[in-house]
PDB file of C-alpha atoms and ligand atoms in Angstrom:
ATOM      1  CA  MET G   1     -22.128   5.133  -5.940  1.00  0.00           C
ATOM      2  CA  GLU G   2     -21.144   3.767  -2.558  1.00  0.00           C
ATOM      3  CA  PRO G   3     -17.698   4.865  -1.318  1.00  0.00           C
ATOM      4  CA  LEU G   4     -15.108   2.153  -1.855  1.00  0.00           C
ATOM      5  CA  LYS G   5     -12.872   1.271   1.062  1.00  0.00           C
ATOM      6  CA  VAL G   6      -9.333   0.379  -0.028  1.00  0.00           C
ATOM      7  CA  VAL G   7      -6.592  -0.819   2.313  1.00  0.00           C
ATOM      8  CA  VAL G   8      -2.976   0.138   1.581  1.00  0.00           C
ATOM      9  CA  SER G   9      -0.567  -2.296   3.195  1.00  0.00           C
ATOM     10  CA  GLY G  10       3.014  -3.537   2.870  1.00  0.00           C
ATOM     11  CA  PRO G  11       6.361  -3.619   4.709  1.00  0.00           C
ATOM     12  CA  VAL G  12       7.973  -0.748   6.634  1.00  0.00           C
ATOM     13  CA  GLY G  13       8.931   2.181   4.435  1.00  0.00           C
ATOM     14  CA  ALA G  14       7.084   0.882   1.376  1.00  0.00           C
ATOM     15  CA  GLY G  15       5.416   4.283   0.921  1.00  0.00           C
ATOM     16  CA  LYS G  16       1.941   3.626   2.345  1.00  0.00           C
ATOM     17  CA  SER G  17       1.642   6.907   4.281  1.00  0.00           C
ATOM     18  CA  THR G  18       3.308   8.794   1.428  1.00  0.00           C
ATOM     19  CA  LEU G  19       0.846   7.487  -1.161  1.00  0.00           C
ATOM     20  CA  ILE G  20      -2.149   8.500   0.953  1.00  0.00           C
ATOM     21  CA  ARG G  21      -0.598  11.906   1.729  1.00  0.00           C
ATOM     22  CA  THR G  22       0.138  12.452  -1.979  1.00  0.00           C
ATOM     23  CA  LEU G  23      -3.343  11.522  -3.174  1.00  0.00           C
ATOM     24  CA  SER G  24      -5.819  12.574  -0.504  1.00  0.00           C
ATOM     25  CA  GLU G  25      -8.150  15.421  -1.424  1.00  0.00           C
ATOM     26  CA  THR G  26      -9.220  15.837   2.178  1.00  0.00           C
ATOM     27  CA  GLU G  27      -7.111  16.434   5.251  1.00  0.00           C
ATOM     28  CA  ILE G  28      -5.370  13.167   6.055  1.00  0.00           C
ATOM     29  CA  VAL G  29      -5.289  11.437   9.398  1.00  0.00           C
ATOM     30  CA  ASP G  30      -1.915   9.924  10.191  1.00  0.00           C
ATOM     31  CA  THR G  31      -0.465   8.323  13.266  1.00  0.00           C
ATOM     32  CA  ASP G  32       3.238   8.516  12.539  1.00  0.00           C
ATOM     33  CA  ALA G  33       5.403   8.388  15.652  1.00  0.00           C
ATOM     34  CA  ARG G  34       9.130   8.327  16.278  1.00  0.00           C
ATOM     35  CA  ALA G  35      10.346   4.795  15.588  1.00  0.00           C
ATOM     36  CA  SER G  36      11.454   3.065  18.775  1.00  0.00           C
ATOM     37  CA  GLU G  37      13.819   0.727  16.943  1.00  0.00           C
ATOM     38  CA  ALA G  38      16.192   1.085  14.021  1.00  0.00           C
ATOM     39  CA  ILE G  39      14.034   0.739  10.917  1.00  0.00           C
ATOM     40  CA  GLY G  40      16.021   3.074   8.681  1.00  0.00           C
ATOM     41  CA  LYS G  41      13.799   6.125   9.147  1.00  0.00           C
ATOM     42  CA  ASP G  42      12.609   8.410  11.950  1.00  0.00           C
ATOM     43  CA  LEU G  43       8.843   8.131  11.692  1.00  0.00           C
ATOM     44  CA  THR G  44       6.613   5.093  11.353  1.00  0.00           C
ATOM     45  CA  THR G  45       2.857   4.525  11.316  1.00  0.00           C
ATOM     46  CA  VAL G  46       1.643   3.030  14.600  1.00  0.00           C
ATOM     47  CA  ALA G  47      -2.099   2.724  13.926  1.00  0.00           C
ATOM     48  CA  MET G  48      -3.379   3.887  10.558  1.00  0.00           C
ATOM     49  CA  ASP G  49      -3.448   6.464   7.795  1.00  0.00           C
ATOM     50  CA  TYR G  50      -6.676   7.758   6.343  1.00  0.00           C
ATOM     51  CA  GLY G  51      -7.410   9.845   3.283  1.00  0.00           C
ATOM     52  CA  THR G  52     -10.005  10.163   0.540  1.00  0.00           C
ATOM     53  CA  LEU G  53      -9.852  10.439  -3.206  1.00  0.00           C
ATOM     54  CA  ARG G  54     -12.420  10.759  -5.983  1.00  0.00           C
ATOM     55  CA  LEU G  55     -11.685   8.952  -9.257  1.00  0.00           C
ATOM     56  CA  ASP G  56     -14.307   9.673 -11.894  1.00  0.00           C
ATOM     57  CA  ASP G  57     -17.545   9.069  -9.983  1.00  0.00           C
ATOM     58  CA  GLN G  58     -16.028   6.731  -7.439  1.00  0.00           C
ATOM     59  CA  LEU G  59     -15.176   7.999  -3.966  1.00  0.00           C
ATOM     60  CA  LEU G  60     -12.343   6.021  -2.379  1.00  0.00           C
ATOM     61  CA  TYR G  61     -11.616   5.795   1.329  1.00  0.00           C
ATOM     62  CA  LEU G  62      -7.936   4.942   1.699  1.00  0.00           C
ATOM     63  CA  PHE G  63      -6.824   3.187   4.895  1.00  0.00           C
ATOM     64  CA  GLY G  64      -3.075   2.680   5.387  1.00  0.00           C
ATOM     65  CA  THR G  65      -1.782   0.021   7.762  1.00  0.00           C
ATOM     66  CA  PRO G  66       1.336   0.131   9.929  1.00  0.00           C
ATOM     67  CA  GLY G  67       4.284  -1.679   8.323  1.00  0.00           C
ATOM     68  CA  GLN G  68       5.916  -2.917  11.505  1.00  0.00           C
ATOM     69  CA  GLU G  69       4.702  -6.456  12.181  1.00  0.00           C
ATOM     70  CA  ARG G  70       4.343  -5.776  15.916  1.00  0.00           C
ATOM     71  CA  PHE G  71       1.335  -3.635  14.974  1.00  0.00           C
ATOM     72  CA  ASP G  72      -0.177  -6.280  12.714  1.00  0.00           C
ATOM     73  CA  PHE G  73      -3.193  -6.650  15.039  1.00  0.00           C
ATOM     74  CA  MET G  74      -4.378  -3.445  13.332  1.00  0.00           C
ATOM     75  CA  TRP G  75      -4.668  -5.234   9.993  1.00  0.00           C
ATOM     76  CA  ASP G  76      -7.861  -7.073  10.899  1.00  0.00           C
ATOM     77  CA  VAL G  77      -9.380  -3.857  12.220  1.00  0.00           C
ATOM     78  CA  LEU G  78      -8.463  -1.849   9.145  1.00  0.00           C
ATOM     79  CA  THR G  79      -9.489  -4.455   6.583  1.00  0.00           C
ATOM     80  CA  GLU G  80     -13.032  -4.724   8.057  1.00  0.00           C
ATOM     81  CA  GLY G  81     -15.380  -3.887   5.196  1.00  0.00           C
ATOM     82  CA  ALA G  82     -12.563  -3.280   2.708  1.00  0.00           C
ATOM     83  CA  LEU G  83     -13.412  -3.953  -0.930  1.00  0.00           C
ATOM     84  CA  GLY G  84      -9.916  -3.589  -2.390  1.00  0.00           C
ATOM     85  CA  LEU G  85      -6.277  -3.951  -1.408  1.00  0.00           C
ATOM     86  CA  VAL G  86      -3.098  -2.207  -2.563  1.00  0.00           C
ATOM     87  CA  LEU G  87       0.036  -3.967  -1.309  1.00  0.00           C
ATOM     88  CA  LEU G  88       3.094  -1.725  -1.630  1.00  0.00           C
ATOM     89  CA  VAL G  89       6.714  -2.821  -1.610  1.00  0.00           C
ATOM     90  CA  ARG G  90       9.947  -0.871  -2.184  1.00  0.00           C
ATOM     91  CA  GLY G  91      11.408  -1.790  -5.549  1.00  0.00           C
ATOM     92  CA  ASP G  92      14.917  -1.075  -4.274  1.00  0.00           C
ATOM     93  CA  ARG G  93      14.615  -3.493  -1.331  1.00  0.00           C
ATOM     94  CA  PRO G  94      14.258  -7.046  -2.692  1.00  0.00           C
ATOM     95  CA  GLN G  95      14.992  -8.270   0.854  1.00  0.00           C
ATOM     96  CA  ASP G  96      11.445  -7.048   1.665  1.00  0.00           C
ATOM     97  CA  PHE G  97       9.779  -9.107  -1.100  1.00  0.00           C
ATOM     98  CA  PRO G  98       9.290 -12.278   0.993  1.00  0.00           C
ATOM     99  CA  GLN G  99       7.563 -10.251   3.717  1.00  0.00           C
ATOM    100  CA  ALA G 100       5.405  -8.506   1.100  1.00  0.00           C
ATOM    101  CA  ARG G 101       4.388 -11.892  -0.243  1.00  0.00           C
ATOM    102  CA  ARG G 102       3.512 -13.167   3.264  1.00  0.00           C
ATOM    103  CA  GLN G 103       1.446 -10.065   3.985  1.00  0.00           C
ATOM    104  CA  LEU G 104      -0.388 -10.340   0.657  1.00  0.00           C
ATOM    105  CA  ASP G 105      -1.157 -14.033   1.251  1.00  0.00           C
ATOM    106  CA  TYR G 106      -2.335 -13.340   4.793  1.00  0.00           C
ATOM    107  CA  LEU G 107      -4.535 -10.359   3.916  1.00  0.00           C
ATOM    108  CA  LEU G 108      -6.154 -12.174   0.970  1.00  0.00           C
ATOM    109  CA  SER G 109      -6.730 -15.280   3.098  1.00  0.00           C
ATOM    110  CA  GLN G 110      -8.595 -13.128   5.626  1.00  0.00           C
ATOM    111  CA  ARG G 111     -10.484 -11.138   3.008  1.00  0.00           C
ATOM    112  CA  PRO G 112     -10.330 -12.253  -0.631  1.00  0.00           C
ATOM    113  CA  VAL G 113     -10.796  -8.869  -2.353  1.00  0.00           C
ATOM    114  CA  PRO G 114      -9.491  -7.475  -5.655  1.00  0.00           C
ATOM    115  CA  TYR G 115      -5.890  -6.361  -5.201  1.00  0.00           C
ATOM    116  CA  VAL G 116      -2.919  -4.714  -6.868  1.00  0.00           C
ATOM    117  CA  VAL G 117       0.764  -4.800  -5.908  1.00  0.00           C
ATOM    118  CA  GLY G 118       2.511  -1.413  -6.170  1.00  0.00           C
ATOM    119  CA  VAL G 119       6.292  -1.287  -6.548  1.00  0.00           C
ATOM    120  CA  THR G 120       7.477   2.077  -5.206  1.00  0.00           C
ATOM    121  CA  ARG G 121      10.660   4.116  -5.834  1.00  0.00           C
ATOM    122  CA  GLN G 122      10.553   3.719  -9.605  1.00  0.00           C
ATOM    123  CA  ASP G 123      12.097   7.226  -9.623  1.00  0.00           C
ATOM    124  CA  ARG G 124      15.181   5.903  -7.782  1.00  0.00           C
ATOM    125  CA  PRO G 125      17.070   3.423  -9.965  1.00  0.00           C
ATOM    126  CA  PRO G 126      18.477   0.854  -9.622  1.00  0.00           C
ATOM    127  CA  VAL G 127      15.077  -0.523  -8.766  1.00  0.00           C
ATOM    128  CA  TRP G 128      13.119  -3.680  -9.607  1.00  0.00           C
ATOM    129  CA  GLY G 129      10.450  -2.977 -12.210  1.00  0.00           C
ATOM    130  CA  PRO G 130       6.854  -4.190 -11.874  1.00  0.00           C
ATOM    131  CA  ASP G 131       7.286  -7.049 -14.367  1.00  0.00           C
ATOM    132  CA  GLU G 132      10.262  -8.423 -12.443  1.00  0.00           C
ATOM    133  CA  VAL G 133       8.391  -8.199  -9.140  1.00  0.00           C
ATOM    134  CA  ALA G 134       5.360  -9.886 -10.742  1.00  0.00           C
ATOM    135  CA  LEU G 135       7.606 -12.807 -11.722  1.00  0.00           C
ATOM    136  CA  TYR G 136       9.107 -12.945  -8.239  1.00  0.00           C
ATOM    137  CA  LEU G 137       5.699 -12.960  -6.553  1.00  0.00           C
ATOM    138  CA  GLY G 138       4.134 -15.309  -9.109  1.00  0.00           C
ATOM    139  CA  GLN G 139       1.519 -12.668  -9.935  1.00  0.00           C
ATOM    140  CA  PRO G 140       0.054 -11.905 -13.362  1.00  0.00           C
ATOM    141  CA  PRO G 141       1.723  -8.763 -14.790  1.00  0.00           C
ATOM    142  CA  GLU G 142      -1.504  -6.735 -14.823  1.00  0.00           C
ATOM    143  CA  ARG G 143      -1.701  -6.997 -11.032  1.00  0.00           C
ATOM    144  CA  VAL G 144       1.673  -5.286 -10.462  1.00  0.00           C
ATOM    145  CA  VAL G 145       2.151  -1.557 -11.053  1.00  0.00           C
ATOM    146  CA  GLY G 146       5.317   0.531 -10.670  1.00  0.00           C
ATOM    147  CA  LEU G 147       5.023   3.965  -9.068  1.00  0.00           C
ATOM    148  CA  ASN G 148       6.633   6.933  -7.402  1.00  0.00           C
ATOM    149  CA  ALA G 149       4.475   7.430  -4.303  1.00  0.00           C
ATOM    150  CA  THR G 150       5.580  11.070  -3.959  1.00  0.00           C
ATOM    151  CA  GLU G 151       4.178  12.057  -7.379  1.00  0.00           C
ATOM    152  CA  PRO G 152       0.374  12.371  -7.736  1.00  0.00           C
ATOM    153  CA  ALA G 153       0.150  11.324 -11.397  1.00  0.00           C
ATOM    154  CA  SER G 154       2.187   8.204 -10.643  1.00  0.00           C
ATOM    155  CA  ALA G 155       0.799   7.380  -7.183  1.00  0.00           C
ATOM    156  CA  VAL G 156      -2.734   7.162  -8.576  1.00  0.00           C
ATOM    157  CA  GLY G 157      -1.670   4.323 -10.933  1.00  0.00           C
ATOM    158  CA  PRO G 158      -2.317   1.373  -8.606  1.00  0.00           C
ATOM    159  CA  LEU G 159      -5.774   2.725  -7.698  1.00  0.00           C
ATOM    160  CA  LEU G 160      -6.746   3.214 -11.325  1.00  0.00           C
ATOM    161  CA  ARG G 161      -5.593  -0.334 -12.043  1.00  0.00           C
ATOM    162  CA  LEU G 162      -7.540  -1.649  -9.062  1.00  0.00           C
ATOM    163  CA  LEU G 163     -10.735   0.002 -10.332  1.00  0.00           C
ATOM    164  CA  GLU G 164     -10.099  -1.432 -13.825  1.00  0.00           C
ATOM    165  CA  LEU G 165      -9.683  -4.928 -12.365  1.00  0.00           C
ATOM    166  CA  MET G 166     -12.854  -4.523 -10.322  1.00  0.00           C
ATOM    167  CA  LEU G 167     -15.016  -3.628 -13.318  1.00  0.00           C
TER     168      LEU G 167
HETATM  169  N1  GTP I   1      11.697   8.838  -4.042  1.00  0.00           N
HETATM  170  C1  GTP I   1      10.696   8.147  -3.496  1.00  0.00           C
HETATM  171  N2  GTP I   1      10.548   8.166  -2.163  1.00  0.00           N
HETATM  172  C2  GTP I   1       9.521   7.454  -1.632  1.00  0.00           C
HETATM  173  C3  GTP I   1       8.631   6.711  -2.430  1.00  0.00           C
HETATM  174  N3  GTP I   1       7.736   6.099  -1.608  1.00  0.00           N
HETATM  175  C4  GTP I   1       8.056   6.480  -0.351  1.00  0.00           C
HETATM  176  N4  GTP I   1       9.139   7.283  -0.356  1.00  0.00           N
HETATM  177  C5  GTP I   1       9.811   7.865   0.826  1.00  0.00           C
HETATM  178  O1  GTP I   1      10.071   6.805   1.721  1.00  0.00           O
HETATM  179  C6  GTP I   1       9.970   7.232   3.058  1.00  0.00           C
HETATM  180  C7  GTP I   1       9.068   6.306   3.840  1.00  0.00           C
HETATM  181  O2  GTP I   1       7.761   6.396   3.331  1.00  0.00           O
HETATM  182  P1  GTP I   1       6.452   6.168   4.251  1.00  0.00           P
HETATM  183  O3  GTP I   1       5.313   6.599   3.432  1.00  0.00           O
HETATM  184  O4  GTP I   1       6.629   6.728   5.604  1.00  0.00           O
HETATM  185  O5  GTP I   1       6.447   4.585   4.357  1.00  0.00           O
HETATM  186  P2  GTP I   1       5.357   3.680   5.100  1.00  0.00           P
HETATM  187  O6  GTP I   1       5.092   2.545   4.181  1.00  0.00           O
HETATM  188  O7  GTP I   1       4.179   4.486   5.512  1.00  0.00           O
HETATM  189  O8  GTP I   1       6.180   3.159   6.359  1.00  0.00           O
HETATM  190  P3  GTP I   1       5.666   2.632   7.816  1.00  0.00           P
HETATM  191  O9  GTP I   1       4.504   3.433   8.239  1.00  0.00           O
HETATM  192  O10 GTP I   1       6.858   2.799   8.712  1.00  0.00           O
HETATM  193  O11 GTP I   1       5.357   1.174   7.622  1.00  0.00           O
HETATM  194  C8  GTP I   1       9.473   8.679   3.009  1.00  0.00           C
HETATM  195  O12 GTP I   1      10.603   9.514   3.199  1.00  0.00           O
HETATM  196  C9  GTP I   1       8.942   8.827   1.602  1.00  0.00           C
HETATM  197  O13 GTP I   1       9.069  10.129   1.100  1.00  0.00           O
HETATM  198  C10 GTP I   1       8.828   6.696  -3.853  1.00  0.00           C
HETATM  199  O14 GTP I   1       8.102   6.051  -4.633  1.00  0.00           O
HETATM  200  N5  GTP I   1       9.878   7.433  -4.327  1.00  0.00           N
HETATM  201 MG1   MG I   2       3.316   4.732   7.301  1.00  0.00          MG
END
C-alpha cells in the first residue's frame, strides 16, 4: 500500500509536535525554536514536524504544521499531496476553538480531504470532551476524538478514526 500523508494542524500548543513525537516509530524531525513572543510556552514549531507510523499495513507519514499564524505560509507547503488531516485543539482552552474552526475551514477549502478533530488534554480536567467540541464546531460526533497526546495508546486514536473514516 502507498504511504498515506497526514497533516496534523491546529492552534499553538494544541499538541501537534507532542502527538508526532509520541507516535513516531522513526526518528522525528522537529523545528521547535524558542518562542519570540509570549505564547505560554518556551518552544514552538517554526516550520514542521515529521514522523512515521505503521498502523496495520498502512504506513503513515505525519507532517505537523506550526501553530503560530505568522507561519501559516507553511500550511500550503505541508498540505501538498496530503490525503488526510488531523486538526488538534486543546480541550482546556475554549478560547482557541474559533481559531481551530477557521483553520479547519481554511485547510479543507484548500484541500478537501478526510479529516478528524482531536481534542487534547483529556487527562487534565476540567476539559471539554469531544462530544461538546463536536457540538461547538458543528461537526458530527464521529469526526471528533478526545486524546492525551503524551500517551501512545490515546494519541493513536485520531489516526485510527481517520483510517476508519477513509475506508
Ligand atoms: N497533559 C497533556 N499535555 C499535553 C497534551 N498535548 C500536549 N501537551 C503538552 O503541551 C505542551 C505543548 O505541546 P506541543 O506539542 O509543543 O504543541 P504544538 O501544537 O506543537 O505547539 P506549536 O508548535 O507551538 O504550535 C507540551 O508541554 C506538551 O507536553 C495532552 O494531551 N495532555
Ligand atoms: Mg509544535
